[in-house]
mmCIF file of C-alpha atoms and ligand atoms in Angstrom:
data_model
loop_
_atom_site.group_PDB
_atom_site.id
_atom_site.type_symbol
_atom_site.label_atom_id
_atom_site.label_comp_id
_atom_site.label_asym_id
_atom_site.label_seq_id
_atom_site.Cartn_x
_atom_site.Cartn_y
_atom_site.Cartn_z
ATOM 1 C CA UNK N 1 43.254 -65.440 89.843
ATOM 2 C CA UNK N 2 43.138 -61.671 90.983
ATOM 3 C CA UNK N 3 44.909 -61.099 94.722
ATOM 4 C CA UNK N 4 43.042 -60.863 97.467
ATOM 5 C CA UNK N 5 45.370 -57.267 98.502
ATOM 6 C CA UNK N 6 48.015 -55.108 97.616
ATOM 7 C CA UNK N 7 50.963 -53.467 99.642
ATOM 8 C CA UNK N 8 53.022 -50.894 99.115
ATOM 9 C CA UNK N 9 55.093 -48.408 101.344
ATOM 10 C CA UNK N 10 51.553 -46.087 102.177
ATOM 11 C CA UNK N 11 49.331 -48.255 101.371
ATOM 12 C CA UNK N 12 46.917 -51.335 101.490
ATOM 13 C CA UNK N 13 44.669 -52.596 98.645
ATOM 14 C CA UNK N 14 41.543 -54.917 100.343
ATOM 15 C CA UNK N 15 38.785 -56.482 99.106
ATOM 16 C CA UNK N 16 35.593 -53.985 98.899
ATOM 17 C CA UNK N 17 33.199 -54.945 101.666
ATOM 18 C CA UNK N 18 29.636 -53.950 102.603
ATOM 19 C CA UNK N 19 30.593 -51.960 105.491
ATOM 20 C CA UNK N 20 32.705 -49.325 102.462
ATOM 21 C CA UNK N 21 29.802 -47.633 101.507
ATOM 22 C CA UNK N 22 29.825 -45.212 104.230
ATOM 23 C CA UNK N 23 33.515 -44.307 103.595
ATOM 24 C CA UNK N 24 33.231 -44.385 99.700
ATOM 25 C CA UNK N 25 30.167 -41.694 100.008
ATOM 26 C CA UNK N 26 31.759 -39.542 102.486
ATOM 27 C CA UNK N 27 35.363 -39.676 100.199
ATOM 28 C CA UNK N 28 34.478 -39.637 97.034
ATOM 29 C CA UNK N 29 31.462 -40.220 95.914
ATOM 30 C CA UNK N 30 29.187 -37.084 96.248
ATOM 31 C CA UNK N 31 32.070 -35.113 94.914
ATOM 32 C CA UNK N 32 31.623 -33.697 91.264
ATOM 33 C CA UNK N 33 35.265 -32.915 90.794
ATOM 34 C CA UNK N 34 36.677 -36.466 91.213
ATOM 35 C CA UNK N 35 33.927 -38.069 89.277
ATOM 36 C CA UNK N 36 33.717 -35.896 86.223
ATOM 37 C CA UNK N 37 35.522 -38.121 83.829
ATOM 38 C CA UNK N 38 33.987 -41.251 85.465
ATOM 39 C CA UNK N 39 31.349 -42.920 83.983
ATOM 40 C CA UNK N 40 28.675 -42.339 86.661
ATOM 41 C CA UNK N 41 26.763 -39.062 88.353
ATOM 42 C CA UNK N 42 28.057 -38.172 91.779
ATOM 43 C CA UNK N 43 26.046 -39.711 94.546
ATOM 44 C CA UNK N 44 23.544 -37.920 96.714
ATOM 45 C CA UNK N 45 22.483 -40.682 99.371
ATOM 46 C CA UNK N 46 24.754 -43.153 100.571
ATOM 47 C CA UNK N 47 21.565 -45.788 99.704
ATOM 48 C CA UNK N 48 23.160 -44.617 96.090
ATOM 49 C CA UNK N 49 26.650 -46.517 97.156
ATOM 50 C CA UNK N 50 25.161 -48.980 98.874
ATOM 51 C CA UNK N 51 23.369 -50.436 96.281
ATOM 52 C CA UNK N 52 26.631 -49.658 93.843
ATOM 53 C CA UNK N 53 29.065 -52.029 96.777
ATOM 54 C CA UNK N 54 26.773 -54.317 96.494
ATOM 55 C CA UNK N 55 26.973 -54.885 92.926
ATOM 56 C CA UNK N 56 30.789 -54.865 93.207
ATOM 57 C CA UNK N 57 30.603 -57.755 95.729
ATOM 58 C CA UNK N 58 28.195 -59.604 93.238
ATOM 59 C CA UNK N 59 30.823 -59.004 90.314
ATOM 60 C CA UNK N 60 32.351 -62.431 88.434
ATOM 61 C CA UNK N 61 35.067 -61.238 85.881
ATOM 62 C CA UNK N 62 36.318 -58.151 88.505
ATOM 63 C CA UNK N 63 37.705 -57.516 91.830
ATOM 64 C CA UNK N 64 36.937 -54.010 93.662
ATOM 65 C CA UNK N 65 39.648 -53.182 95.908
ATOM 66 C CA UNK N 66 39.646 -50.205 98.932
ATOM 67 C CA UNK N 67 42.924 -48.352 99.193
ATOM 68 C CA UNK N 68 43.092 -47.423 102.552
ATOM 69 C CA UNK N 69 45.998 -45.275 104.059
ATOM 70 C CA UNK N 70 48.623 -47.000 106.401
ATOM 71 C CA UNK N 71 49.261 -43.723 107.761
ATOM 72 C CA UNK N 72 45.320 -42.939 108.744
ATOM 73 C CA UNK N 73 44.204 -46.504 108.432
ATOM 74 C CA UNK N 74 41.132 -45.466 106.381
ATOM 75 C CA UNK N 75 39.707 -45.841 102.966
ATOM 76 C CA UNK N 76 41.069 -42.901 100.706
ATOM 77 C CA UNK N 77 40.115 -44.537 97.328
ATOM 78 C CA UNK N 78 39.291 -47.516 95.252
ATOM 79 C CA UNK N 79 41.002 -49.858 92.574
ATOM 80 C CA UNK N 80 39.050 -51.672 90.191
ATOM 81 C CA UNK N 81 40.770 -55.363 88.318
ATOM 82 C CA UNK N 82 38.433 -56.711 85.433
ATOM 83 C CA UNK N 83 39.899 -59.734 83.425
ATOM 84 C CA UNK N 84 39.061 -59.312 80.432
ATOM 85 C CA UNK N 85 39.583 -62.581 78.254
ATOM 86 C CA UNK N 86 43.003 -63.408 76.461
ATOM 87 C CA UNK N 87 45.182 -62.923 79.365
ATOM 88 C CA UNK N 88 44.135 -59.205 79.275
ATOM 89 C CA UNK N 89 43.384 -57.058 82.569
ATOM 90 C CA UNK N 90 41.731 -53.920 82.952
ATOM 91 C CA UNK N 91 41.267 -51.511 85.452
ATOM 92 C CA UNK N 92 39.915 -47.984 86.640
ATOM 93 C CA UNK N 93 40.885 -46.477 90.016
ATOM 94 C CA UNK N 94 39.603 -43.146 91.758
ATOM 95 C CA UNK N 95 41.102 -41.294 95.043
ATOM 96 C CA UNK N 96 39.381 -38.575 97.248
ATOM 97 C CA UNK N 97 40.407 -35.218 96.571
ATOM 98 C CA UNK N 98 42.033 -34.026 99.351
ATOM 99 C CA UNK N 99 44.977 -37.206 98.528
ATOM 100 C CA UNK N 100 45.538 -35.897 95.223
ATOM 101 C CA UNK N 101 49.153 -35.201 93.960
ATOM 102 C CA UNK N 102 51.321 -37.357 96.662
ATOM 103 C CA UNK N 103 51.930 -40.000 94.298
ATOM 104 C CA UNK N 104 49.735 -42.577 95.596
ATOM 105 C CA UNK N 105 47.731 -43.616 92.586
ATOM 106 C CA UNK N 106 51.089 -43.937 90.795
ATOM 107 C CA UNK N 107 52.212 -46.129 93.577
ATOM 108 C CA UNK N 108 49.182 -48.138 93.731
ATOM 109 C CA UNK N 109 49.039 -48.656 89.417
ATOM 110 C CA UNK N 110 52.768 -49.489 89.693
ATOM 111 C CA UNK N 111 52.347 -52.166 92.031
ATOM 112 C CA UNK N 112 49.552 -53.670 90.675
ATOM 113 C CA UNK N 113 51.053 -53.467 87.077
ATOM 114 C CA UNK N 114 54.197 -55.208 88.730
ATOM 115 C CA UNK N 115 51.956 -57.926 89.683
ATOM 116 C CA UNK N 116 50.093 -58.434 86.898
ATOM 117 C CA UNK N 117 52.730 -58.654 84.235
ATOM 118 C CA UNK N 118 54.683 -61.421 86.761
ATOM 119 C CA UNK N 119 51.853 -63.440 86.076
ATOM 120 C CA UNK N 120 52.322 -66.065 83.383
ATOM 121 C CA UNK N 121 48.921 -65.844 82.304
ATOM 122 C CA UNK N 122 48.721 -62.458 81.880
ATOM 123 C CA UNK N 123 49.604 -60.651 78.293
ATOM 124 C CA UNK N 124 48.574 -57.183 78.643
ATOM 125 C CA UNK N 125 47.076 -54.664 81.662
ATOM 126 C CA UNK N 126 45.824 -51.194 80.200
ATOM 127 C CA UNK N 127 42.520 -48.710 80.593
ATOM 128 C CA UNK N 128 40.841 -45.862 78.832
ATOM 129 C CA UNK N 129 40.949 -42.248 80.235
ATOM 130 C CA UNK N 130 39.530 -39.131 78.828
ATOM 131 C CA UNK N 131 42.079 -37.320 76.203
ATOM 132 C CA UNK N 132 41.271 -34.306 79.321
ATOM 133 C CA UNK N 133 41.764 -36.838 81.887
ATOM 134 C CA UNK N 134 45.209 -35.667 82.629
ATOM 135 C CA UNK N 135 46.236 -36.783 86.285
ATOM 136 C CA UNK N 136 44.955 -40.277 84.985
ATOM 137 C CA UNK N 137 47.047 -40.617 81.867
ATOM 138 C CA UNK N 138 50.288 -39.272 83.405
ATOM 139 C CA UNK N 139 49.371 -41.487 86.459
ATOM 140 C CA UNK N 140 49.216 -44.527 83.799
ATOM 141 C CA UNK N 141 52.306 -43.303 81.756
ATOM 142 C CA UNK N 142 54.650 -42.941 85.422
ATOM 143 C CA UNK N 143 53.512 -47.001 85.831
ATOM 144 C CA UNK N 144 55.366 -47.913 82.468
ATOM 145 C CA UNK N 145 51.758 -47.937 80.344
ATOM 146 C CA UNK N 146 52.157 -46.671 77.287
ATOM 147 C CA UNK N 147 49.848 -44.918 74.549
ATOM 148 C CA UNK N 148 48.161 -46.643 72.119
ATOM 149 C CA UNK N 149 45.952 -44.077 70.741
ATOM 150 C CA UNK N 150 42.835 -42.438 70.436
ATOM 151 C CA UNK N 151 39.184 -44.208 70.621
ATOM 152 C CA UNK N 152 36.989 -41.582 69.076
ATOM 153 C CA UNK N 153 33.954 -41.208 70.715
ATOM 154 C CA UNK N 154 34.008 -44.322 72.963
ATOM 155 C CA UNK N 155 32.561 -43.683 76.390
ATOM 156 C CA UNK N 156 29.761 -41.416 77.684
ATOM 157 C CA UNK N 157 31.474 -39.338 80.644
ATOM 158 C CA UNK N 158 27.770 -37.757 82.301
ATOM 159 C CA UNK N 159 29.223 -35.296 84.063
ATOM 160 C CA UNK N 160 30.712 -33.660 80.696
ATOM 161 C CA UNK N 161 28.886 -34.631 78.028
ATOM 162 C CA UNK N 162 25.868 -36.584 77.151
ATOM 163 C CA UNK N 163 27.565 -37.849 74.030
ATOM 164 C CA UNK N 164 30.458 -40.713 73.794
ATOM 165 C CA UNK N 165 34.181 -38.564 74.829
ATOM 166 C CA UNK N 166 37.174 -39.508 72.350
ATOM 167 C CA UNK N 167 39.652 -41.677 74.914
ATOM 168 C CA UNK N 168 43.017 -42.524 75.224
ATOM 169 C CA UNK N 169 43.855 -46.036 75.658
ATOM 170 C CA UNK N 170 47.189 -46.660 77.512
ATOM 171 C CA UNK N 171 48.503 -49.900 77.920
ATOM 172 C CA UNK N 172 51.560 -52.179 79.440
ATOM 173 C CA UNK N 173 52.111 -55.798 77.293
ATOM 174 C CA UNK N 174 54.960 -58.190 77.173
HETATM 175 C C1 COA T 1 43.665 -39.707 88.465
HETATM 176 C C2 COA T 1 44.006 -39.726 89.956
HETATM 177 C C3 COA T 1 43.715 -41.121 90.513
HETATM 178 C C4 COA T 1 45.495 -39.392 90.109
HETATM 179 O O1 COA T 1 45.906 -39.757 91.405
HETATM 180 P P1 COA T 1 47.114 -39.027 92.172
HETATM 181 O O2 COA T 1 47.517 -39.932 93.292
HETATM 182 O O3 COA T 1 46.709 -37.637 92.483
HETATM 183 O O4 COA T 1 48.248 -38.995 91.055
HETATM 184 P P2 COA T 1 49.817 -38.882 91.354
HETATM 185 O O5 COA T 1 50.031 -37.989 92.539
HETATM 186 O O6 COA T 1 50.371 -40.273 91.401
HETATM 187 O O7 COA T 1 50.312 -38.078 90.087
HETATM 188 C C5 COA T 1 50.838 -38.699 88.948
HETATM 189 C C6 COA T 1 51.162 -37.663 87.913
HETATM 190 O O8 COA T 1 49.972 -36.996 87.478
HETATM 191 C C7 COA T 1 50.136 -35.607 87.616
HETATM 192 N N1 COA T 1 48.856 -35.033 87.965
HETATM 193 C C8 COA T 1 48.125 -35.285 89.071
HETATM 194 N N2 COA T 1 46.998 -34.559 89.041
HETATM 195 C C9 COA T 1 47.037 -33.837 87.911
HETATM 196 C C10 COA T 1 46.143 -32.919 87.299
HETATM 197 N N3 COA T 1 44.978 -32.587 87.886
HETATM 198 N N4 COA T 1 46.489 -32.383 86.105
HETATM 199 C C11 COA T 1 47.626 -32.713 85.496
HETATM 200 N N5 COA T 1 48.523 -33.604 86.016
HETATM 201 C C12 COA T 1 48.207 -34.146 87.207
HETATM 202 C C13 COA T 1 51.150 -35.452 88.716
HETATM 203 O O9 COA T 1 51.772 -34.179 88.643
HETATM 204 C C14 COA T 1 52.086 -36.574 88.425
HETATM 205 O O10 COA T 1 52.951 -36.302 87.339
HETATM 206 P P3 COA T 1 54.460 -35.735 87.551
HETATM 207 O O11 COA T 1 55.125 -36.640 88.549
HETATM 208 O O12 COA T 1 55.021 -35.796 86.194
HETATM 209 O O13 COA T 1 54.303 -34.360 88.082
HETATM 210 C C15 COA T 1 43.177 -38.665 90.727
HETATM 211 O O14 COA T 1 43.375 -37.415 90.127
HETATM 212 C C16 COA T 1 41.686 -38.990 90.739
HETATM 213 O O15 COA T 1 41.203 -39.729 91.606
HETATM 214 N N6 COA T 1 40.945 -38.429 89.765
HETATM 215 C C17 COA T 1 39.491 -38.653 89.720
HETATM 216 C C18 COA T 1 39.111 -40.076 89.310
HETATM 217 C C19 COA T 1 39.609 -40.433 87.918
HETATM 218 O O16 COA T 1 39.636 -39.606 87.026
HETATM 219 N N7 COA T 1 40.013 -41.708 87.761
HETATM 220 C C20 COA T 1 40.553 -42.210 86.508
HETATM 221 C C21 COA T 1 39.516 -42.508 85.500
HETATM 222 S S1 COA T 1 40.272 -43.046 83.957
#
C-alpha cells in the first residue's frame, strides 16, 4: 500500500537499505541536537544504526524511507510511514543539521501528505511532536496538518526528560 519513493523538486524519498547505516550515523545519528525530541539516545557506534536499519527493514505495518538530495545525491535524512489501522497513517521524519531551514522537510511532508490523502483508503495522516518541538510543528502546520491538541504526558523524549513530555498532535483528515 505505502510507495516504494517520493519526488519532489530537491529531492528523492527511497526505501531504507542496509548499506544506510553508514550515512544515517555520520548525518544524524550521533548528533544530540537533532535527536533531542526523538524518542531514542544519540548513537555512539554505527553497530548502534546498524542494528536500528535492520529492524526498519524487518518492519510490517511501516515503511522507512532515505531522503537523499538531488543536488548532492546523498542521504540527508529519513521519513518514516506507519499505517496505523482505520485508513489512518502516521509518520515521524528527521534531517541532518546542517539542511535545516531550506524548506525541505516541508517539501518532503507536503508531498507525502498529497499522496496520502489521494488515496481512497486513506482517512487521516497526522503525528505527535513535542509542545517545544517547534521546527516540527510549523513544518506539519506549512503541509496543511492541523492541531488537534495537547496529549499530556504521552511520550518519553530521553534526551529531555526521563518522564512522558505533554505532545501536540497535528493532523490532516478528509
Ligand atoms: C523538524 C525538522 C525536520 C524541520 O525540517 P526543516 O527542513 O529544517 O524545516 P523547514 O525548513 O521546512 O521549516 C519549516 C518551518 O519551520 C520553521 N523552523 C525550522 N526550524 C525551526 C526552529 N528550530 N525553531 C522554530 N521554527 C523553525 C521554519 O522557519 C519554517 O517556518 P516559516 O516558513 O514560517 O519560517 C528539523 O528541524 C529536524 O530534523 N529536527 C530534528 C528531528 C525532529 O525533531 N523530528 C521531528 C520529530 S516530531
Amino acid at each position: 500500500m505505502l510507495p516504494a519513493s517520493f519526488e519532489t523538486a530537491r529531492l528523492i524519498s527511497r526505501p531504507i537499505e542496509a548499506a544506510d547505516a553508514q550515512a544515517i550515523f555520520d548525518e544524524y545519528g550521533q548528533d544530540a541536537e537533532v535527536t533531542r525530541y526523538l524518542t531514542w539516545r544519540p548513537v555512539t557506534h554505527v553497530e548502534q544504526t546498524r542494528a536500528f536499519v535492520e529492524i526498519c527493514l524487518r518492519a510490517q505495518t511501516s515503511r522507512s524511507y532515505m531522503l537523499v538530495s538531488k543536488a548532492s545525491g546523498r542521504v540527508i535524512g529519513s521519513f518514516d510511514l506507519r499505517t496505523a489501522g482505520h485508513g489512518r497513517l502516521d509518520f515521524g521524519y528527521v534531517l541532518g543539521r546542517r539542511h535545516w531551514r531550506q524548506g525541505l522537510m516541508t517539501e518532503a511532508l507536503t508531498e507525502v501528505v498529497g499522496w496520502a490523502l489521494a488515496q481512497p483508503s486513506i482517512w487521516r495522516i497526522g503525528a505527535v511532536a513535542d509542545v517545544e518541538n517547534l521546527a516540527s510543528i510549523r513544518v506539519m502546520e506549512k503541509a496543511g496538518l492541523r492541531r488537534e491538541g495537547i496529549l499530556s504526558r504521552w511520550m518519553i523524549h530521553p534526551n529531555v526528560s526521563d518522564e512522558p513530555r505533554d505532545c501536540v498532535i497535528l493532523a490532516r483528515t478528509w
